[in-house]
Coordinates of C-alpha atoms and ligand atoms in Angstrom, one line a residue:
X1 CA 184.1 330.5 127.2
X2 CA 186.3 330.6 130.2
X3 CA 188.8 327.5 129.2
X4 CA 191.0 326.1 133.0
X5 CA 193.8 326.3 133.3
X6 CA 195.4 323.3 133.0
X7 CA 198.0 321.4 135.6
X8 CA 200.0 318.0 135.3
X9 CA 202.6 316.5 137.4
X10 CA 203.7 313.0 137.1
X11 CA 205.3 310.5 139.8
X12 CA 207.4 308.1 139.5
X13 CA 206.6 304.5 140.4
X14 CA 209.9 303.5 141.8
X15 CA 208.2 303.5 145.3
X16 CA 205.5 303.3 147.5
X17 CA 203.9 306.2 148.0
X18 CA 204.2 307.7 151.7
X19 CA 203.0 310.1 153.9
X20 CA 204.9 313.5 151.7
X21 CA 203.6 312.8 148.8
X22 CA 200.6 312.7 149.9
X23 CA 200.5 315.4 152.2
X24 CA 202.9 317.1 150.1
X25 CA 201.4 316.9 146.9
X26 CA 197.9 314.4 146.0
X27 CA 195.8 315.9 148.6
X28 CA 196.8 318.8 147.1
X29 CA 196.2 317.7 143.9
X30 CA 192.3 316.4 144.5
X31 CA 191.5 319.7 145.3
X32 CA 191.9 321.3 142.1
X33 CA 190.1 319.2 140.5
X34 CA 187.0 321.9 140.3
X35 CA 189.6 324.8 139.4
X36 CA 192.3 322.8 136.4
X37 CA 192.1 320.7 134.2
X38 CA 194.5 317.8 135.4
X39 CA 196.2 315.3 134.0
X40 CA 198.3 313.4 136.2
X41 CA 200.7 310.4 135.6
X42 CA 202.3 307.8 136.4
X43 CA 205.8 307.8 134.9
X44 CA 207.1 304.4 133.9
X45 CA 209.1 305.4 131.1
X46 CA 211.1 307.7 133.8
X47 CA 211.7 304.9 136.0
X48 CA 214.5 302.6 134.1
X49 CA 216.8 305.4 134.4
X50 CA 217.8 303.4 137.3
X51 CA 217.4 299.2 137.4
X52 CA 214.0 298.2 138.4
X53 CA 212.8 295.1 138.6
X54 CA 209.8 294.4 135.9
X55 CA 207.2 292.5 137.5
X56 CA 207.8 295.0 140.9
X57 CA 207.2 298.3 138.2
X58 CA 204.4 296.9 136.9
X59 CA 202.8 295.1 139.8
X60 CA 203.7 299.2 141.9
X61 CA 202.6 301.1 139.2
X62 CA 199.0 299.4 139.0
X63 CA 199.0 300.2 142.9
X64 CA 200.5 303.5 142.4
X65 CA 197.0 303.9 140.2
X66 CA 194.8 303.0 142.6
X67 CA 197.1 305.0 145.8
X68 CA 196.4 308.6 143.5
X69 CA 192.3 307.4 142.9
X70 CA 192.4 306.0 146.9
X71 CA 193.3 309.3 147.6
X72 CA 190.8 310.8 146.2
X73 CA 191.5 311.9 142.5
X74 CA 188.5 311.4 140.5
X75 CA 189.4 309.8 137.4
X76 CA 186.1 311.4 135.6
X77 CA 187.6 314.8 136.8
X78 CA 191.2 314.1 136.4
X79 CA 193.2 313.0 133.5
X80 CA 195.3 309.8 134.8
X81 CA 197.6 308.4 132.4
X82 CA 200.4 305.7 132.3
X83 CA 203.0 307.4 130.8
X84 CA 204.3 304.7 129.0
X85 CA 200.8 304.3 127.5
X86 CA 201.5 307.7 125.2
X87 CA 204.4 307.2 122.5
X88 CA 204.2 311.1 122.0
X89 CA 206.1 311.1 125.5
X90 CA 208.6 309.4 123.9
X91 CA 208.7 310.9 120.4
X92 CA 208.7 314.3 121.9
X93 CA 211.4 313.5 124.3
X94 CA 213.8 312.9 121.5
X95 CA 212.8 316.2 120.0
X96 CA 214.0 318.2 122.8
X97 CA 216.3 316.1 123.2
X98 CA 217.9 318.7 120.5
X99 CA 216.4 321.5 122.2
X100 CA 218.6 320.7 125.1
X101 CA 222.5 321.8 125.8
X102 CA 224.5 319.6 127.4
X103 CA 225.8 322.4 129.3
X104 CA 222.7 322.6 130.8
X105 CA 222.0 318.9 131.3
X106 CA 225.4 318.7 133.1
X107 CA 224.0 321.0 135.9
X108 CA 220.9 319.1 137.0
X109 CA 221.4 318.3 140.5
X110 CA 219.6 315.2 140.3
X111 CA 221.5 314.1 137.9
X112 CA 225.0 314.6 139.8
X113 CA 223.3 312.7 143.0
X114 CA 221.8 309.6 141.3
X115 CA 224.8 309.7 139.7
X116 CA 227.0 310.0 142.5
X117 CA 224.9 307.5 143.9
X118 CA 224.7 304.8 141.4
X119 CA 228.0 305.0 139.8
X120 CA 228.2 301.7 138.0
X121 CA 224.7 302.5 135.6
X122 CA 225.0 307.1 134.3
X123 CA 223.6 306.0 131.3
X124 CA 222.4 308.2 128.5
X125 CA 218.6 308.1 129.8
X126 CA 219.5 309.3 133.0
X127 CA 221.5 312.1 131.7
X128 CA 218.4 313.7 129.4
X129 CA 216.0 312.5 132.0
X130 CA 214.9 316.5 131.8
X131 CA 214.4 316.3 128.1
X132 CA 211.6 313.3 128.3
X133 CA 210.4 315.3 130.8
X134 CA 209.7 319.5 129.6
X135 CA 208.3 316.0 127.0
X136 CA 205.4 315.4 129.4
X137 CA 205.6 318.1 130.9
X138 CA 204.7 320.1 127.2
X139 CA 202.6 318.4 125.4
X140 CA 200.2 319.0 127.4
X141 CA 200.7 322.4 127.4
X142 CA 200.2 322.8 130.7
X143 CA 200.2 326.1 132.9
X144 CA 200.6 324.9 135.8
X145 CA 203.1 322.1 136.9
X146 CA 203.0 321.3 140.8
X147 CA 206.2 319.6 141.6
X148 CA 208.6 319.6 144.8
X149 CA 211.0 321.4 145.9
X150 CA 213.7 318.7 144.2
X151 CA 211.4 319.3 140.7
X152 CA 211.8 323.2 140.0
X153 CA 215.2 323.2 138.9
X154 CA 213.4 321.3 135.7
X155 CA 210.9 322.8 135.1
X156 CA 213.9 326.0 134.5
X157 CA 214.8 324.1 132.0
X158 CA 211.5 322.7 130.4
X159 CA 210.7 326.9 130.5
X160 CA 214.4 327.5 128.9
X161 CA 213.3 325.1 126.2
X162 CA 210.0 327.0 125.4
X163 CA 212.1 330.6 124.9
X164 CA 214.6 328.7 122.8
X165 CA 211.8 326.8 121.0
X166 CA 209.2 329.4 120.2
X167 CA 212.1 331.9 119.6
X168 CA 212.7 329.7 116.9
X169 CA 209.3 328.2 115.6
X170 CA 206.5 331.0 116.5
X171 CA 204.1 329.6 119.9
X172 CA 204.3 326.3 119.8
X173 CA 204.6 325.7 123.5
X174 CA 203.0 327.6 126.5
X175 CA 205.8 328.4 129.6
X176 CA 204.7 326.4 132.3
X177 CA 204.9 327.8 135.8
X178 CA 206.3 325.3 138.9
X179 CA 204.0 325.4 141.7
X180 CA 205.5 324.9 144.5
X181 CA 203.0 323.9 147.4
X182 CA 204.1 325.9 150.6
X183 CA 206.5 325.2 153.3
X184 CA 203.4 323.7 155.7
X185 CA 202.6 320.4 153.8
X186 CA 206.7 319.6 153.4
X187 CA 207.0 316.5 155.2
X188 CA 210.0 315.2 157.1
X189 CA 211.8 312.8 157.7
X190 CA 210.7 311.5 161.4
X191 CA 214.0 310.2 162.6
X192 CA 216.1 312.5 160.5
X193 CA 213.9 316.0 160.5
X194 CA 216.4 317.9 158.0
X195 CA 215.1 316.0 155.4
X196 CA 213.0 315.2 153.2
X197 CA 210.5 312.4 154.4
X198 CA 211.7 309.3 152.2
X199 CA 211.8 305.8 150.9
X200 CA 215.0 305.3 150.7
X201 CA 215.0 305.9 154.7
X202 CA 212.3 303.6 155.2
X203 CA 212.9 303.8 159.7
X204 CA 211.4 306.9 159.1
X205 CA 209.3 307.2 156.0
X206 CA 205.6 306.3 156.6
X207 CA 204.2 304.3 153.3
X208 CA 200.3 304.9 152.5
X209 CA 199.5 301.1 152.5
X210 CA 201.5 300.9 155.9
X211 CA 199.3 298.6 158.5
X212 CA 198.7 300.7 161.9
X213 CA 201.4 298.9 164.6
X214 CA 203.5 300.1 162.5
X215 CA 202.8 303.7 161.8
X216 CA 202.2 304.4 165.3
X217 CA 205.6 302.2 165.9
X218 CA 207.5 305.2 164.0
X219 CA 205.8 307.8 165.7
X220 CA 206.8 307.0 169.0
X221 CA 210.5 306.6 168.0
X222 CA 210.7 309.4 165.9
X223 CA 213.1 312.7 166.7
X224 CA 212.2 315.5 169.0
X225 CA 214.6 317.0 171.6
X226 CA 216.2 316.8 175.1
X227 CA 212.9 319.7 176.2
X228 CA 211.4 319.2 179.2
X229 CA 210.4 323.5 179.8
X230 CA 207.7 323.4 177.4
X231 CA 207.9 320.9 174.4
X232 CA 205.2 320.9 172.0
X233 CA 206.1 324.5 170.6
X234 CA 206.8 325.5 166.4
X235 CA 210.3 326.2 166.5
X236 CA 211.7 325.0 163.1
X237 CA 214.9 325.9 163.3
X238 CA 215.6 325.2 166.7
X239 CA 213.7 321.6 167.9
X240 CA 213.1 321.0 164.4
X241 CA 211.9 317.0 164.7
X242 CA 208.8 319.0 167.0
X243 CA 208.0 321.6 164.3
X244 CA 208.0 318.2 161.2
X245 CA 205.1 316.7 163.7
X246 CA 203.1 319.6 164.2
X247 CA 203.7 320.0 160.6
X248 CA 202.0 316.2 160.3
X249 CA 199.7 316.6 162.5
X250 CA 198.2 320.0 161.3
X251 CA 198.1 318.5 158.0
X252 CA 196.0 315.9 159.3
X253 CA 193.3 317.4 162.0
X254 CA 193.2 320.8 160.1
X255 CA 194.2 322.3 163.5
X256 CA 196.5 325.3 164.0
X257 CA 199.8 325.7 165.6
X258 CA 198.7 327.1 168.4
X259 CA 196.3 325.1 169.1
X260 CA 198.5 322.4 168.7
X261 CA 200.4 324.4 171.1
X262 CA 197.3 324.6 173.8
X263 CA 196.0 320.7 173.5
X264 CA 199.9 319.7 174.5
X265 CA 200.8 322.5 177.7
X266 CA 202.1 321.0 179.7
X267 CA 202.5 317.7 178.0
X268 CA 206.2 315.4 176.6
X269 CA 206.5 313.2 173.7
X270 CA 205.8 311.0 175.5
X271 CA 202.1 312.3 175.2
X272 CA 202.0 314.1 172.1
X273 CA 203.7 311.6 169.2
X274 CA 201.3 309.0 169.4
X275 CA 198.5 311.6 169.0
X276 CA 200.5 312.6 166.3
X277 CA 200.5 308.7 164.7
X278 CA 196.6 308.0 165.7
X279 CA 196.1 311.6 164.0
X280 CA 198.0 309.3 160.6
X281 CA 196.6 306.3 161.2
X282 CA 192.7 307.6 161.2
X283 CA 193.8 309.9 157.5
X284 CA 195.3 306.5 155.8
X285 CA 193.2 304.0 157.5
X286 CA 190.1 305.0 154.5
X287 CA 192.2 305.4 152.0
X288 CA 194.3 302.2 152.3
X289 CA 191.2 300.4 152.5
X290 CA 189.8 302.0 149.9
X291 CA 192.9 301.7 148.2
X292 CA 192.9 297.9 147.9
X293 CA 189.8 297.8 147.5
X294 CA 190.6 299.0 143.8
X295 CA 193.7 297.3 143.2
X296 CA 191.9 293.8 143.3
X297 CA 188.9 295.3 141.0
X298 CA 191.6 294.7 138.2
X299 CA 188.7 295.8 135.2
X300 CA 188.0 299.0 136.6
X301 CA 191.7 300.0 137.1
X302 CA 192.6 299.3 132.7
X303 CA 188.9 301.1 132.4
X304 CA 191.1 304.5 134.2
X305 CA 194.2 303.7 132.7
X306 CA 192.7 302.6 128.6
X307 CA 189.6 305.6 129.4
X308 CA 192.8 308.6 130.6
X309 CA 195.8 307.3 127.9
X310 CA 192.5 308.4 125.1
X311 CA 191.5 311.7 127.2
X312 CA 195.6 312.4 127.6
X313 CA 196.4 310.9 124.0
X314 CA 194.8 313.3 121.9
X315 CA 196.2 316.1 124.1
X316 CA 200.0 314.9 122.9
X317 CA 198.7 313.7 119.8
X318 CA 197.3 317.8 118.9
X319 CA 201.0 319.2 120.2
X320 CA 203.3 315.7 118.4
X321 CA 201.9 316.9 114.9
X322 CA 203.1 320.6 115.5
X323 CA 206.2 319.8 116.4
X324 CA 207.0 317.4 113.7
X325 CA 205.2 320.3 110.8
X326 CA 207.2 322.8 113.1
X327 CA 210.5 321.2 112.5
X328 CA 210.5 320.3 109.5
X329 CA 209.4 316.6 108.7
X330 CA 206.6 315.1 106.2
X331 CA 203.6 314.1 108.0
X332 CA 202.7 311.0 108.3
Ligands
LIG1 N1 210.4 313.7 137.7 C1 209.8 314.3 138.3 C2 210.3 313.4 139.4 O1 211.8 312.4 140.0 C3 208.8 312.9 138.1 C4 207.8 313.4 136.6 C5 208.6 312.5 135.0 C6 207.7 314.7 136.4 N2 208.2 314.0 134.5 C7 207.6 314.9 135.2 C8 206.2 315.8 137.8 C9 206.8 316.0 134.2 C10 206.4 316.8 137.0 C11 205.9 317.1 136.0 O2 209.3 313.2 140.6

């Protein structure tokens, strides 16, 4: 029998999901369900490396699950679960901590960034987070790990851990590959087109659950340039703001850059920006409505994450047992 390849990814429920998460990640995941055996989880254990308000974390975790489903991740076809429901993450995380070097962890750019940002709380978890992420991945023996550019270094570290561990104990873990979406799906901030769309710059970030009027306001304020000769033209080097809007418009309408240029030929940003806004609003409308409906159905949500945890823990437990045996723990 031809086994399906396995794909796994996680998002931290540390903020609201936004258009960048959807176009750059979740939308592509939904399209992969047929081809791959897919696991997606809410990485709640990772979020407490920085302080969280407990009630907010709980609410956002469930909201995120509802939004995943509303974005097209069918729980019948994908294994959707909450990280903290699977104790094997913490258990394998500890083991892998012992196979991850201080020097390796010190080189992680996300650690450097986050410790610079949270100087009052540079805790051990923040430092060893990549070992937990390696455990998240390796428990499920995935072939591919779809991540953004910013997480590539962590997947590379995971590969080093696999090499080290398998080098000592034999073929325990499958070597995972990062799966970086093509540049076209990379959504930049509307007010800062040189950096990724991010919830930390809310004025340039379009949230999945945001009201249409608010979305439209953000698009009208999107950064472009002072080109009046041939404004809507794809030139990411010289016109990054416009290129980003074209990317977004292309992603939500399926139109090519050529088609978009033709559509807005001779027109200024006053026509273009609201058109992009409208197209995004229409794409997000059914997602927002569906997510709101799902979130109100607590019994359904619970049934989804319980079924997900049951499926995930079967695989996770199999891997953990093997690891415990290899390192020499007495079987329970
Ligand atoms: N570290 C990822 C992020 O901050 C989230 C994450 C945690 C993840 N565990 C993972 C992603 C495993 C992919 C695979 O975005």
